[in-house]
Every structure is written in structure tokens, then in C-alpha cells.
Coordinates of C-alpha atoms in Angstrom, one line a residue:
M16 CA 65.3 90.3 98.7
P17 CA 65.2 93.5 100.6
D18 CA 66.2 96.6 98.6
R19 CA 68.9 97.4 101.1
A20 CA 70.7 94.1 100.4
T21 CA 71.1 95.0 96.8
S22 CA 71.5 98.8 97.1
F23 CA 75.3 98.6 96.7
G24 CA 75.0 97.7 93.0
A25 CA 74.0 101.2 92.1
V26 CA 77.4 102.6 93.1
A27 CA 79.6 99.5 92.6
A28 CA 81.4 100.9 89.6
D29 CA 82.3 104.1 91.4
Y30 CA 83.3 102.2 94.5
E31 CA 85.6 100.0 92.4
R32 CA 87.1 103.0 90.6
F33 CA 87.7 105.4 93.5
R34 CA 88.1 103.4 96.7
P35 CA 91.7 102.2 97.2
G36 CA 92.3 98.5 97.8
Y37 CA 93.0 97.0 101.1
P38 CA 96.6 97.1 102.4
A39 CA 98.6 93.9 102.5
A40 CA 98.5 94.1 106.3
V41 CA 94.9 93.0 106.2
A42 CA 95.7 89.7 104.7
D43 CA 98.6 89.3 107.2
L44 CA 96.3 89.9 110.1
V45 CA 93.7 87.3 108.8
A46 CA 96.5 84.8 108.2
A47 CA 97.9 85.3 111.7
Y48 CA 94.4 84.9 113.2
A49 CA 93.9 81.7 111.3
G50 CA 97.1 80.3 112.8
R51 CA 97.7 78.0 109.9
P52 CA 98.2 78.3 106.1
I53 CA 95.0 79.2 104.3
A54 CA 94.3 77.4 101.0
T55 CA 90.7 78.3 100.5
A56 CA 88.3 81.0 101.7
L57 CA 84.6 81.8 101.4
E58 CA 83.8 85.5 101.3
I59 CA 80.3 86.7 102.1
G60 CA 79.3 90.1 100.8
A61 CA 82.3 90.4 98.4
G62 CA 81.1 93.6 96.7
T63 CA 83.4 94.4 93.9
G64 CA 86.1 92.0 95.2
K65 CA 88.7 94.3 96.6
A66 CA 89.4 92.0 99.5
T67 CA 88.8 89.0 97.3
R68 CA 91.6 90.0 95.0
L69 CA 94.0 90.6 98.0
F70 CA 93.6 87.0 99.1
A71 CA 93.6 85.5 95.6
A72 CA 96.9 87.3 94.9
R73 CA 98.4 85.2 97.8
G74 CA 97.4 82.0 96.1
I75 CA 94.2 81.4 98.1
T76 CA 91.3 80.0 96.3
V77 CA 88.4 82.3 97.1
T78 CA 84.8 81.6 96.5
A79 CA 82.9 84.9 96.8
T80 CA 79.2 85.7 97.0
D81 CA 77.2 89.0 97.1
P82 CA 73.5 89.5 97.0
G83 CA 73.7 92.2 94.3
D84 CA 74.2 91.4 90.6
R85 CA 76.5 94.4 89.8
G86 CA 79.0 93.8 92.5
R87 CA 79.0 90.0 92.4
P88 CA 82.0 88.0 91.1
G89 CA 81.7 87.1 87.4
R90 CA 79.7 90.3 86.6
G91 CA 82.6 92.2 85.3
H92 CA 83.6 94.2 88.4
F93 CA 86.5 92.1 89.5
P94 CA 88.4 89.9 87.0
P95 CA 90.6 87.1 88.3
R96 CA 94.1 88.4 89.0
G97 CA 97.2 86.8 90.4
P98 CA 97.8 83.1 91.2
G99 CA 94.6 82.5 93.2
T100 CA 91.3 81.3 91.8
L101 CA 88.1 83.3 92.0
S102 CA 84.6 81.9 91.6
G103 CA 81.2 83.5 92.2
I104 CA 78.1 82.0 93.7
R105 CA 74.7 83.6 94.2

């Protein structure tokens, strides 16, 4: 895999710690764009899971993937929170 694809891992912990989460309005915009209730979602390039947690907190089952090991779901950077379900795939 190209180094660039996994370069985020080196700063994942700092990103998680210092970057604010997404505002609720982001989930509202996505839901409006979908035009129907969202039960499941696939997130490509989830990083530390900031957006993943936003959608999971709304009860959406999110399967997330990321090319890097440090930012990927299940690697300790974003624990499941809220009523949604999170799962990680490589």
C-alpha cells in the first residue's frame, strides 16, 4: 500500500484529541440527501471515527474502514458510543 494511504496513522491520536467532532448538522444534511431513513452505512476512510460516531449516535449501524492501522475502527481510537453499532473492516 502506498505510504500516503497510511500516513494519517502517525498523527491519528493528536487528530482525535485536538480536532473537534462534526456538528449535528452534518448528519442532518446527509439524512436529507438520502431522502429516507438510514439504518446502515458504510464509511470509507473513517480515520479515527469522528463522523462514524456522529452517525452511530443516531442509531445507524456503521461499518467503517480505513487503510491505516492506527486510525482504523477496533484499534482503540474510537470506541463504540451511543445506540449505533460500529464494526471495522480492513
